Amino acid sequence: MAGSTLFDKLWDLHAIDDLGDGTGLLLIDRILLHERTGSVALESLRDAGRPVRAPKHVFVTMDHIVDTLPGRGDATIMPTGTQFIQATRAAAQEAGLTLFDVRDPRQGIVHVISPEQGIVLPGLTLVCPDSHSCTQGALGALAWGIGSTEAEHALATSTLRVRKPRTMRVRIDGALAAGVTAKDLALHLVARLGSAGASGHHVEFAGSAVTALDIEGRLTLCNMATEMAAFSAIVAPDEKTIAYLEGRSYAPKGAAWDAAVAFWRTLATDADAVFDREHLIDAADVAPMVSWGTSPQQSVPLGAAVPGFDGDAGHGTQAAHDRALDYMAVAEGQPLGALPIDAAFIGSCTNARLSDLRRAAAILKGRHVAPGVKAICVPGSTQVKAQAEAEGLDRIFREAGFEWREAGCSMCFFAGGESFGHRQRVVTSTNRNFESRQGPETRSHLASPETVAASAIAGHLVDPREFAQ
Amino acid sequence: MSSAPFRHLTAIGVPLLRDNVDTDAIIPSREMKSVSKHGLSDGLFAGWRYTEVGGRTPDGGFILNQAGFAVGQILVSGANFGCGSSREHAAWALAEYGFRAILASSFNPIFRGNCVRNGIVPVELPQDVVAGLAAFLLEGGGTREVTVDLENNCVSCALGEWRFALEEESRQMLLEGLDAIDLTLRAQDRIAAFRDHDRVRRAWAYL
Ligand code: SF4
């Protein structure tokens, strides 16, 4: 009999019952909530008179709607945003949940603070009503995004009724070239596999290029699995994972830590396990990437031109391609490298961790953004912000002409508050370039933080390797 | 949210015979203003029901604004009902307005699941039946009733009687007014036993 995949092992470890029809009742170890969707679930649960089953293992943060301007409080630029913040706070307190409130030093984007605080651990199941929950699989957990009714179910029962996904392995061997990052790899994969390329599948990222990534790089890679419609993603835990977690607030300590580590070391896909689908990627094929269209799959190397439609049904339709060209105001054959930008954004659960800010700062140091470019840096968490300030990175960003913000999702998405403005062209370290994602009619170009920094200086999209110093 | 049990219901039928009624038509995103599942019925079909965007002046041409139909609890619509964004607000708005059953020739699967979770019976009937029924109801001007009998999986009215299918778990949830949480909580002992066993092998996960 063939061996098991890591996914199968984690599924079996948590499967309480087989509900038939490919659905299982799974034990849920951790639940994360944020003020945009968590408040609805908590209020509805309370109205139904149902208590939270395991409040100790539910964590709540304020990230999506909260302002990121210095000196912020509960007031928000988004109309009615304050309601979400205050309702979430009240419901979290009433249910006895751990709350990372607006002014808490542990506050930040849910997928940034969970690894940072040691909430997500290898071998756990973790859910959050947020589609980028797959990010956290980078630590070797089974972590996925759920809907609002499912969140209530998880809160009330510490279980979920889940339809079992199929399995896919994306093995990336070889080494990424100098100046090529996890974000470029993620965009390369989404472009290659398509925005539905992993639909219905749980994806394991494996291979030497993946194990070579540090934990923050793995978080960036797993973050974008949802852009291929994956159920979730995972990287098997290794010594880097263990070293990363040791000493973090919610990670086990002492004898419990030793027992956990011994268990985590057993978490891997067996050599003879069979996946439903398998992709082999050569890391040497990956170059710094940028998106040109309105779907992350519409991405190309920075040196390339806007492509024509390749006729591949996995890449949408000719009509969608044409609409993207029109929306983005770009033409087929136009070189992306010289496209002028209006704004630059470094932030989000994809790329706003300390290593991201360090690499962007290395490019910005001693330089200034081009005239007329609005440049903003929003650290992924209050802790990242404090660490960056301790290293003096904030000064580098500010001196280069970047705004330096409080932590949160900020302008990664438009919730009705702050935006870059009508038809503004933004180079951004985020994960979605959908129409109006960053504000009404904004044009978003996804890229690595290095590319965002370099483009901000140049005033147009540019390969960051030209700015390495 | 648990709902009232649904065994059978006789109520005014409301014909809205369009294909691809999407969730944004059912409840426009601009109408989803608060953190709550409640207070949505005012925004139900807002784009069609009111004369202007964001306004509250009834558009006399829309079916729910016609005497008789306004109190209907059984909606009759076309193919692919509930397509588009997966927002559960669509089911919440319909339930809060008072709809307890939707008869359509097909449903978007996510929306269909949301109906069951919120006490609305999704009834799939052949296209010609739905069309005939809609015409019959429209003719009645808001006086004609339809019966949905979930115990016997059948729909009837003065025009005739038709059987429909619904998977057993959904049917049980609706019949007993249970939601998925209730169903899961029935296995509480089993869950507790599983946790006791798991706590031994993964003590670190329970800290
Ligand atoms: S940073 Fe953006 S993608 Fe990430 S959780 Fe926030 S809004 Fe979602």
XYZ file of C-alpha atoms and ligand atoms in Angstrom:
684
model
C 0.000 0.000 0.000
C 1.271 3.445 -0.838
C 2.289 5.731 2.031
C 0.380 8.793 3.183
C 0.708 12.438 2.336
C 1.213 14.912 5.149
C -2.281 16.187 4.422
C -3.782 12.717 4.843
C -1.943 12.264 8.124
C -3.244 15.547 9.500
C -6.742 14.809 8.264
C -6.749 11.374 9.916
C -5.343 12.833 13.111
C -8.326 15.205 13.342
C -11.104 13.076 11.850
C -13.729 12.402 14.510
C -16.279 10.886 12.167
C -16.894 10.062 8.547
C -20.131 11.821 7.599
C -20.343 10.115 4.221
C -20.306 11.765 0.816
C -16.578 12.551 1.173
C -17.236 14.734 4.204
C -15.600 14.366 7.593
C -16.187 15.848 11.023
C -12.809 17.374 11.905
C -11.498 18.568 15.237
C -10.499 22.237 15.044
C -7.593 23.226 17.293
C -7.444 27.008 16.822
C -9.820 29.689 15.535
C -8.786 33.180 14.507
C -11.190 36.057 13.961
C -10.890 39.612 12.727
C -13.262 42.531 13.042
C -14.579 42.396 9.485
C -16.073 38.902 9.558
C -15.557 37.759 13.142
C -18.020 40.200 14.643
C -20.892 38.805 12.576
C -20.128 35.252 13.678
C -19.747 36.164 17.350
C -22.929 38.223 17.479
C -24.947 35.602 15.718
C -23.673 32.921 18.074
C -24.561 35.023 21.066
C -28.055 35.702 19.681
C -28.550 31.954 19.328
C -27.532 31.517 22.980
C -24.593 29.313 22.086
C -21.371 29.587 24.065
C -17.909 29.389 22.492
C -16.729 25.827 23.112
C -13.018 26.537 23.731
C -12.492 30.288 24.286
C -8.842 29.734 25.228
C -8.112 28.692 21.657
C -9.860 31.566 19.903
C -7.863 34.707 19.061
C -9.257 37.975 17.753
C -7.461 40.863 16.076
C -8.330 44.240 14.588
C -6.729 44.461 11.169
C -9.107 44.868 8.238
C -11.049 48.013 8.955
C -8.948 49.733 11.604
C -7.173 52.836 10.303
C -3.408 52.716 9.842
C -2.776 56.433 10.236
C -0.567 57.417 13.164
C -2.522 58.111 16.366
C -5.470 55.975 15.322
C -8.235 54.869 17.670
C -11.676 53.375 17.074
C -12.660 56.075 14.580
C -12.331 54.925 10.970
C -12.214 56.488 7.541
C -14.529 53.695 6.410
C -18.095 54.743 7.250
C -19.562 52.428 9.953
C -16.098 50.894 10.530
C -16.167 51.922 14.177
C -19.230 49.728 14.654
C -17.320 46.656 13.483
C -14.419 47.416 15.813
C -16.587 48.057 18.847
C -18.937 45.148 18.201
C -15.973 42.802 17.824
C -14.364 44.072 21.001
C -17.573 43.709 23.020
C -18.346 40.242 21.672
C -14.768 39.004 22.181
C -14.686 40.273 25.758
C -18.062 38.812 26.552
C -17.021 35.404 25.227
C -13.692 35.541 27.078
C -11.538 35.380 23.935
C -7.961 36.624 23.613
C -8.192 39.993 21.895
C -5.351 41.848 20.201
C -7.024 45.235 20.345
C -6.269 48.421 18.411
C -3.556 49.565 20.816
C -2.227 46.147 21.853
C 1.494 45.647 21.030
C 0.539 42.211 19.613
C -2.041 43.664 17.170
C -1.574 43.118 13.462
C -2.791 41.303 10.355
C -4.203 37.961 11.439
C -1.879 35.878 9.239
C 1.149 37.834 10.407
C 0.508 37.752 14.142
C -0.511 34.108 14.380
C 2.969 32.793 13.435
C 4.591 35.684 15.288
C 2.825 34.808 18.557
C 3.261 31.054 18.083
C -0.499 30.523 17.807
C -0.248 28.401 14.670
C 1.870 25.293 15.259
C 2.753 22.292 13.109
C 0.123 19.579 13.168
C -2.742 21.832 14.285
C -5.961 22.518 12.438
C -6.583 26.248 12.298
C -9.428 28.136 10.646
C -10.309 31.783 10.141
C -13.130 33.427 8.178
C -10.604 34.855 5.734
C -9.493 33.489 2.389
C -5.758 33.966 3.027
C -5.743 31.618 6.015
C -3.771 29.221 3.799
C -0.759 31.461 4.603
C -0.370 29.721 7.927
C 0.175 26.287 6.395
C 3.763 27.495 6.001
C 4.305 26.355 9.603
C 3.135 22.818 8.876
C -0.441 23.286 10.060
C -3.676 22.457 8.277
C -5.015 26.008 8.010
C -7.829 27.137 5.757
C -10.358 29.899 5.205
C -14.033 29.400 6.039
C -17.366 31.225 5.727
C -19.293 32.991 8.420
C -21.716 30.165 9.268
C -18.804 27.734 9.399
C -17.045 30.071 11.810
C -20.061 29.863 14.105
C -19.978 26.094 13.815
C -16.280 25.967 14.676
C -16.741 28.346 17.611
C -19.701 26.436 19.045
C -18.373 22.910 18.600
C -14.571 23.057 18.022
C -15.272 20.974 14.936
C -16.178 21.497 11.293
C -17.963 19.377 8.723
C -15.472 19.462 5.870
C -15.554 18.002 2.405
C -12.157 16.384 1.905
C -10.134 18.058 -0.853
C -7.887 16.184 -3.246
C -4.131 16.484 -2.918
C -1.567 18.205 -5.114
C 2.163 18.500 -4.677
C 4.083 21.361 -6.236
C 7.719 20.396 -6.078
C 10.137 23.232 -6.767
C 13.723 22.056 -7.126
C 16.901 23.959 -7.810
C 17.825 27.394 -6.497
C 16.162 30.756 -6.986
C 18.524 33.197 -8.692
C 19.943 36.085 -6.665
C 17.339 38.819 -6.261
C 14.409 36.442 -6.910
C 12.079 36.052 -3.941
C 9.262 33.882 -2.612
C 6.776 36.431 -4.009
C 8.205 36.054 -7.492
C 7.942 32.294 -7.104
C 4.317 32.605 -5.985
C 3.403 34.832 -8.948
C 5.258 32.482 -11.289
C 3.223 29.537 -9.988
C -0.119 31.338 -10.204
C 0.695 32.458 -13.753
C 1.679 28.932 -14.722
C -1.053 26.917 -13.015
C -3.838 29.486 -13.479
C -6.274 31.043 -11.055
C -8.248 27.794 -10.810
C -5.172 25.583 -11.120
C -5.436 24.102 -7.641
C -9.210 24.224 -7.315
C -10.521 21.542 -4.947
C -6.980 20.580 -3.917
C -4.825 20.847 -0.861
C -1.353 21.843 -2.040
C 1.923 20.730 -0.504
C 4.893 22.868 -1.506
C 8.049 20.755 -1.489
C 11.483 20.538 -3.086
C 14.852 22.088 -2.417
C 13.806 25.631 -3.349
C 11.017 25.489 -0.758
C 13.113 24.062 2.063
C 15.714 26.732 1.248
C 13.163 29.487 1.978
C 13.098 30.970 5.454
C 9.792 30.824 7.340
C 8.747 34.295 6.214
C 9.358 33.326 2.591
C 7.275 30.184 3.058
C 4.465 32.310 4.507
C 4.574 34.501 1.383
C 4.445 31.443 -0.869
C 1.553 29.741 0.961
C -0.328 33.058 1.143
C -0.935 33.005 -2.599
C -2.211 29.430 -2.810
C -5.748 30.800 -2.587
C -5.046 32.737 -5.814
C -4.885 29.310 -7.496
C -8.155 28.409 -5.746
C -6.455 25.888 -3.461
C -8.339 24.616 -0.405
C -5.137 25.378 1.437
C -1.378 24.892 1.303
C 1.327 23.440 3.525
C 5.077 23.168 3.878
C 6.221 20.208 5.992
C 7.756 21.395 9.257
C 11.532 21.126 9.538
C 14.286 22.382 11.843
C 13.731 25.951 10.572
C 10.101 25.744 11.611
C 11.047 24.486 15.056
C 13.744 27.155 15.520
C 11.274 29.848 14.403
C 8.643 28.813 16.941
C 10.856 28.240 19.977
C 10.145 30.769 22.725
C 7.119 32.400 21.054
C 4.316 33.422 23.429
C 1.769 30.704 22.690
C 4.192 27.935 21.688
C 4.514 25.143 24.259
C 7.325 25.397 26.835
C 9.521 22.961 28.754
C 8.556 19.297 28.611
C 5.511 20.087 26.477
C 7.794 21.763 23.941
C 10.024 18.683 23.800
C 7.015 16.424 23.279
C 5.667 18.735 20.591
C 8.988 18.865 18.756
C 9.289 15.080 18.826
C 5.804 14.871 17.316
C 6.466 17.585 14.710
C 9.546 15.723 13.488
C 7.250 12.888 12.393
C 5.133 15.178 10.212
C 6.114 14.557 6.618
C 4.768 12.995 3.453
C 5.922 9.388 3.082
C 8.393 8.772 0.265
C 5.950 6.469 -1.542
C 2.826 8.605 -1.037
C 0.782 9.366 -4.138
C -0.829 12.762 -4.791
C -3.838 13.249 -7.009
C -1.821 15.762 -8.997
C 1.819 16.693 -9.117
C 3.710 19.632 -10.670
C 7.450 19.922 -11.088
C 8.955 23.393 -11.265
C 12.556 24.421 -11.857
C 13.423 27.315 -9.542
C 15.957 28.555 -12.080
C 13.048 29.457 -14.410
C 11.736 32.090 -11.998
C 12.517 35.775 -12.558
C 11.272 38.891 -10.714
C 7.579 39.047 -11.604
C 4.877 41.653 -11.947
C 1.185 41.357 -12.757
C -0.112 43.256 -15.769
C -3.848 42.452 -15.535
C -6.710 42.065 -13.080
C -6.047 38.513 -11.933
C -2.835 37.338 -10.232
C -2.462 34.741 -12.991
C -1.896 37.618 -15.405
C 1.730 37.990 -14.338
C 4.981 38.002 -16.319
C 8.696 38.612 -15.674
C 9.507 42.309 -15.350
C 11.589 42.230 -18.478
C 8.657 40.942 -20.554
C 5.933 42.717 -22.480
C 2.187 42.501 -21.934
C 1.314 39.157 -23.544
C -1.480 38.208 -25.906
C -4.086 35.674 -24.804
C -2.505 32.234 -24.935
C -5.759 30.431 -25.716
C -5.391 28.252 -22.629
C -8.818 27.805 -21.028
C -7.051 27.551 -17.668
C -6.097 31.192 -18.166
C -9.624 32.495 -18.719
C -11.068 33.750 -21.964
C -10.146 36.184 -24.707
C -12.918 38.486 -23.481
C -11.541 38.508 -19.920
C -8.060 39.139 -21.316
C -9.298 42.098 -23.371
C -11.217 43.494 -20.453
C -8.085 43.314 -18.284
C -6.063 45.173 -20.930
C -8.709 47.839 -21.069
C -9.096 48.188 -17.299
C -5.349 48.359 -16.748
C -4.841 50.685 -19.735
C -2.050 48.575 -21.162
C -1.592 47.187 -24.655
C -0.335 43.851 -25.888
C 3.358 44.018 -26.653
C 3.922 47.007 -24.388
C 7.075 46.491 -22.280
C 6.120 46.471 -18.593
C 9.532 47.670 -17.480
C 8.837 51.288 -18.372
C 5.252 51.694 -17.228
C 4.965 54.862 -15.084
C 3.349 54.468 -11.654
C 1.395 56.825 -9.405
C 1.794 54.970 -6.139
C 3.766 52.287 -4.328
C 2.462 50.145 -1.462
C 4.429 47.839 0.806
C 2.127 45.962 3.139
C -0.299 43.014 3.597
C -0.201 39.450 4.883
C 1.838 38.524 1.807
C 4.802 40.817 2.241
C 4.929 43.058 5.312
C 7.068 41.020 7.691
C 10.413 42.167 9.047
C 12.509 40.457 6.350
C 10.338 42.066 3.647
C 10.871 45.521 5.128
C 14.595 44.916 5.510
C 14.995 43.939 1.874
C 12.943 46.894 0.655
C 14.907 49.250 2.916
C 18.185 47.921 1.498
C 17.059 49.249 -1.892
C 15.637 52.515 -0.554
C 18.637 53.441 1.580
C 20.104 56.771 0.512
C 17.559 57.178 -2.308
C 14.274 58.991 -2.778
C 11.026 58.057 -4.492
C 10.406 59.721 -7.848
C 8.522 63.030 -7.843
C 4.741 62.607 -7.762
C 4.794 59.008 -6.499
C 2.733 58.402 -3.362
C 4.598 55.751 -1.371
C 3.301 53.989 1.731
C 4.705 51.304 3.990
C 2.347 49.514 6.396
C 4.050 46.950 8.645
C 2.144 43.692 8.992
C 2.013 43.855 12.767
C 2.692 46.260 15.595
C 5.566 43.996 16.591
C 7.078 44.108 13.095
C 6.756 47.890 13.241
C 8.547 48.059 16.612
C 11.342 45.750 15.453
C 11.775 47.731 12.247
C 11.963 50.957 14.234
C 14.530 49.436 16.576
C 16.686 48.733 13.523
C 16.133 52.203 12.096
C 14.238 50.958 9.043
C 11.474 53.509 9.597
C 14.017 56.284 9.087
C 15.148 54.787 5.803
C 11.554 54.536 4.589
C 10.709 58.061 5.714
C 13.860 59.613 4.293
C 13.107 57.906 0.998
C 9.698 59.594 0.963
C 7.534 56.716 2.194
C 4.742 57.193 4.717
C 5.305 54.939 7.725
C 2.040 53.605 9.113
C 0.491 51.675 11.990
C -0.058 47.953 11.347
C -3.107 46.584 9.522
C -4.458 45.480 6.155
C -4.768 49.123 5.131
C -4.951 49.636 1.389
C -4.452 45.982 0.498
C -8.198 46.065 -0.050
C -10.850 48.721 -0.288
C -13.478 48.522 2.421
C -15.078 51.861 1.662
C -12.418 53.923 3.440
C -8.995 54.941 2.242
C -7.935 54.288 -1.357
C -5.343 55.231 -3.923
C -7.933 56.911 -6.087
C -9.539 56.667 -9.441
C -7.363 55.057 -12.140
C -4.198 55.388 -10.094
C -1.512 52.910 -11.077
C -0.130 51.218 -7.975
C 2.792 48.831 -7.650
C 1.973 46.769 -4.611
C 3.385 43.952 -2.480
C -0.142 42.564 -1.878
C -1.825 39.479 -3.343
C -4.867 40.575 -5.341
C -5.087 42.873 -8.322
C -8.815 42.465 -8.938
C -10.732 45.405 -10.376
C -11.141 48.082 -7.705
C -9.418 45.902 -5.093
C -7.402 48.846 -3.771
C -10.053 51.467 -4.407
C -12.557 52.414 -7.114
C -10.874 51.850 -10.491
C -7.333 51.603 -9.123
C -4.872 49.654 -11.264
C -2.778 47.307 -9.167
C 0.486 45.660 -10.211
C 1.471 42.869 -7.842
C 5.174 42.454 -7.151
C 7.760 41.742 -4.449
C 8.604 44.425 -1.873
C 11.967 44.876 -3.643
C 10.228 45.578 -6.926
C 7.846 47.995 -5.226
C 10.761 49.858 -3.621
C 12.804 49.985 -6.821
C 9.805 51.067 -8.908
C 8.963 53.814 -6.413
C 12.449 55.241 -6.883
C 12.412 54.872 -10.654
C 8.849 56.200 -11.006
C 8.029 53.267 -13.245
C 7.976 49.459 -12.991
C 11.511 48.172 -12.895
C 13.518 45.006 -12.206
C 14.831 45.499 -8.651
C 18.133 43.847 -9.519
C 19.067 47.098 -11.243
C 18.833 48.794 -7.853
C 20.671 46.273 -5.680
C 23.258 48.009 -3.555
C -29.077 29.950 13.360
C -31.739 27.336 14.029
C -35.063 27.967 12.334
C -38.632 26.971 12.955
C -39.213 23.347 11.868
C -40.666 23.047 8.375
C -43.166 20.238 7.849
C -45.623 21.719 5.412
C -46.609 25.226 4.508
C -49.496 26.651 2.527
C -48.874 30.257 1.578
C -49.194 32.832 -1.188
C -46.808 32.089 -4.061
C -44.777 34.937 -5.552
C -43.757 34.562 -9.213
C -40.376 36.086 -10.104
C -39.700 34.217 -13.282
C -36.190 35.269 -14.237
C -33.110 33.138 -14.798
C -29.817 33.828 -12.987
C -31.207 35.892 -10.120
C -27.852 36.531 -8.446
C -27.099 37.237 -4.803
C -26.329 40.868 -5.589
C -29.856 41.253 -6.962
C -31.259 39.499 -3.891
C -29.330 41.788 -1.572
C -27.096 44.495 -3.105
C -23.776 44.952 -1.286
C -24.724 48.558 -0.483
C -27.599 47.195 1.605
C -25.309 45.115 3.820
C -24.520 47.925 6.181
C -24.018 46.459 9.585
C -22.250 43.672 11.394
C -25.479 41.772 11.819
C -27.427 39.088 10.002
C -30.544 41.056 10.813
C -32.127 44.173 9.364
C -31.595 42.915 5.823
C -35.189 42.351 4.710
C -35.602 46.024 3.826
C -32.822 45.660 1.296
C -34.198 42.455 -0.231
C -34.328 42.879 -4.024
C -33.641 46.584 -3.402
C -32.488 47.235 -6.955
C -35.853 46.089 -8.302
C -38.090 46.894 -5.397
C -37.386 50.635 -5.090
C -37.395 53.357 -7.704
C -33.877 54.573 -7.035
C -30.553 53.345 -5.696
C -30.507 53.591 -1.928
C -34.077 54.921 -1.896
C -37.186 53.417 -0.342
C -39.897 54.522 -2.748
C -41.640 51.322 -3.884
C -41.526 50.571 -7.586
C -45.129 49.596 -8.314
C -44.035 47.316 -11.139
C -42.142 44.939 -8.862
C -44.044 41.892 -7.729
C -43.476 42.304 -4.001
C -45.007 45.766 -4.182
C -48.311 44.430 -5.470
C -51.135 43.814 -3.023
C -51.415 40.189 -2.042
C -47.945 39.190 -3.201
C -46.269 41.272 -0.492
C -47.134 38.691 2.170
C -46.030 35.742 0.046
C -43.780 33.127 1.602
C -43.069 30.896 -1.375
C -40.967 32.323 -4.191
C -41.106 30.900 -7.705
C -38.142 31.701 -9.939
C -36.069 30.522 -12.889
C -32.795 28.728 -13.510
C -29.566 29.153 -11.521
C -31.217 31.017 -8.674
C -28.750 32.506 -6.161
C -25.694 32.609 -8.437
C -22.828 35.078 -8.010
C -21.075 36.016 -4.783
C -21.351 33.449 -2.002
C -22.636 36.000 0.510
C -24.966 34.337 2.968
C -26.744 37.667 3.384
C -28.945 36.668 0.446
C -30.453 33.770 2.383
C -30.641 35.838 5.556
C -32.558 38.606 3.754
C -35.017 36.170 2.162
C -35.610 34.375 5.476
C -36.100 37.600 7.378
C -38.598 38.842 4.794
C -40.588 35.684 5.455
C -39.755 33.347 2.580
C -39.728 29.709 3.680
C -39.467 27.986 0.295
C -38.046 28.780 -3.133
C -39.241 26.866 -6.188
C -36.825 27.125 -9.093
C -35.627 25.046 -12.013
C -32.069 25.070 -10.589
C -30.018 26.643 -7.807
C -26.460 27.754 -7.304
C -25.050 25.054 -4.972
C -23.596 27.413 -2.343
C -26.805 29.405 -2.158
C -28.786 26.200 -1.925
C -26.736 25.147 1.102
C -27.257 28.569 2.649
C -31.019 28.183 2.214
C -31.044 24.909 4.111
C -28.950 26.413 6.894
C -31.440 29.236 7.214
C -34.704 27.351 7.173
C -35.633 27.903 3.523
C -36.625 24.834 1.501
C -34.968 24.845 -1.945
C -37.332 23.002 -4.277
C -36.078 22.033 -7.707
C -38.815 21.483 -10.283
C -38.717 21.040 -14.058
C -38.608 24.271 -16.049
C -42.058 23.860 -17.597
C -43.614 23.228 -14.197
C -42.004 26.360 -12.761
C -43.118 28.397 -15.777
C -46.685 27.102 -15.576
C -46.834 27.723 -11.858
C -45.502 31.265 -12.206
C -48.094 32.106 -14.860
C -50.870 30.633 -12.714
C -49.790 32.676 -9.678
C -49.418 35.890 -11.647
C -52.928 35.477 -13.031
C -54.275 35.126 -9.497
C -52.936 38.570 -8.609
C -51.645 37.600 -5.194
C -54.533 35.411 -4.069
C -53.320 31.947 -5.026
C -51.649 29.642 -2.562
C -49.115 26.879 -2.963
C -48.402 24.055 -0.543
C -44.920 22.740 0.075
C -45.100 19.428 1.920
C -41.629 18.434 3.073
C -42.815 15.306 4.863
C -43.950 13.893 1.534
C -41.546 15.788 -0.747
C -44.325 17.274 -2.773
C -45.582 20.633 -3.993
C -49.221 21.223 -4.828
C -51.723 23.915 -5.790
C -54.978 24.138 -7.710
C -52.967 23.523 -10.872
C -51.541 20.148 -9.906
C -49.114 18.237 -7.740
C -45.392 17.546 -8.232
C -42.767 15.595 -6.344
C -39.287 16.895 -5.643
C -36.038 15.527 -4.245
C -33.857 16.830 -1.443
C -30.870 15.051 0.090
C -31.755 13.427 3.391
C -29.491 15.401 5.711
C -30.844 18.725 4.418
C -34.384 17.445 4.666
C -33.916 16.354 8.263
C -32.366 19.679 9.198
C -35.335 21.542 7.741
C -37.961 19.185 9.147
C -36.596 19.474 12.646
C -35.516 23.105 12.425
C -31.941 22.094 13.110
C -28.822 23.635 11.725
C -25.444 21.995 11.191
C -24.394 23.014 14.692
C -27.329 21.126 16.207
C -26.516 18.086 14.115
C -22.904 18.166 15.215
C -23.821 18.710 18.842
C -25.773 15.466 18.725
C -22.393 13.778 18.438
C -21.122 15.632 21.507
C -20.209 12.485 23.425
C -18.289 11.125 20.517
C -16.437 14.436 20.138
C -15.598 14.478 23.845
C -14.274 10.912 23.692
C -12.169 11.812 20.656
C -10.705 14.803 22.483
C -9.869 12.719 25.556
C -7.982 10.291 23.393
C -6.309 13.077 21.403
C -5.294 14.930 24.554
C -3.098 11.984 25.482
C -1.211 11.851 22.193
C -1.088 15.651 21.588
C -1.090 17.163 25.088
C 0.873 20.175 23.780
C -2.011 21.121 21.479
C -4.375 21.585 24.432
C -2.293 24.047 26.454
S -3.656 42.016 4.215
Fe -5.105 41.966 2.522
S -5.214 39.839 1.854
Fe -4.246 39.887 3.869
S -5.881 39.520 5.329
Fe -5.679 41.738 5.094
S -7.088 42.319 3.453
Fe -6.834 40.095 3.362
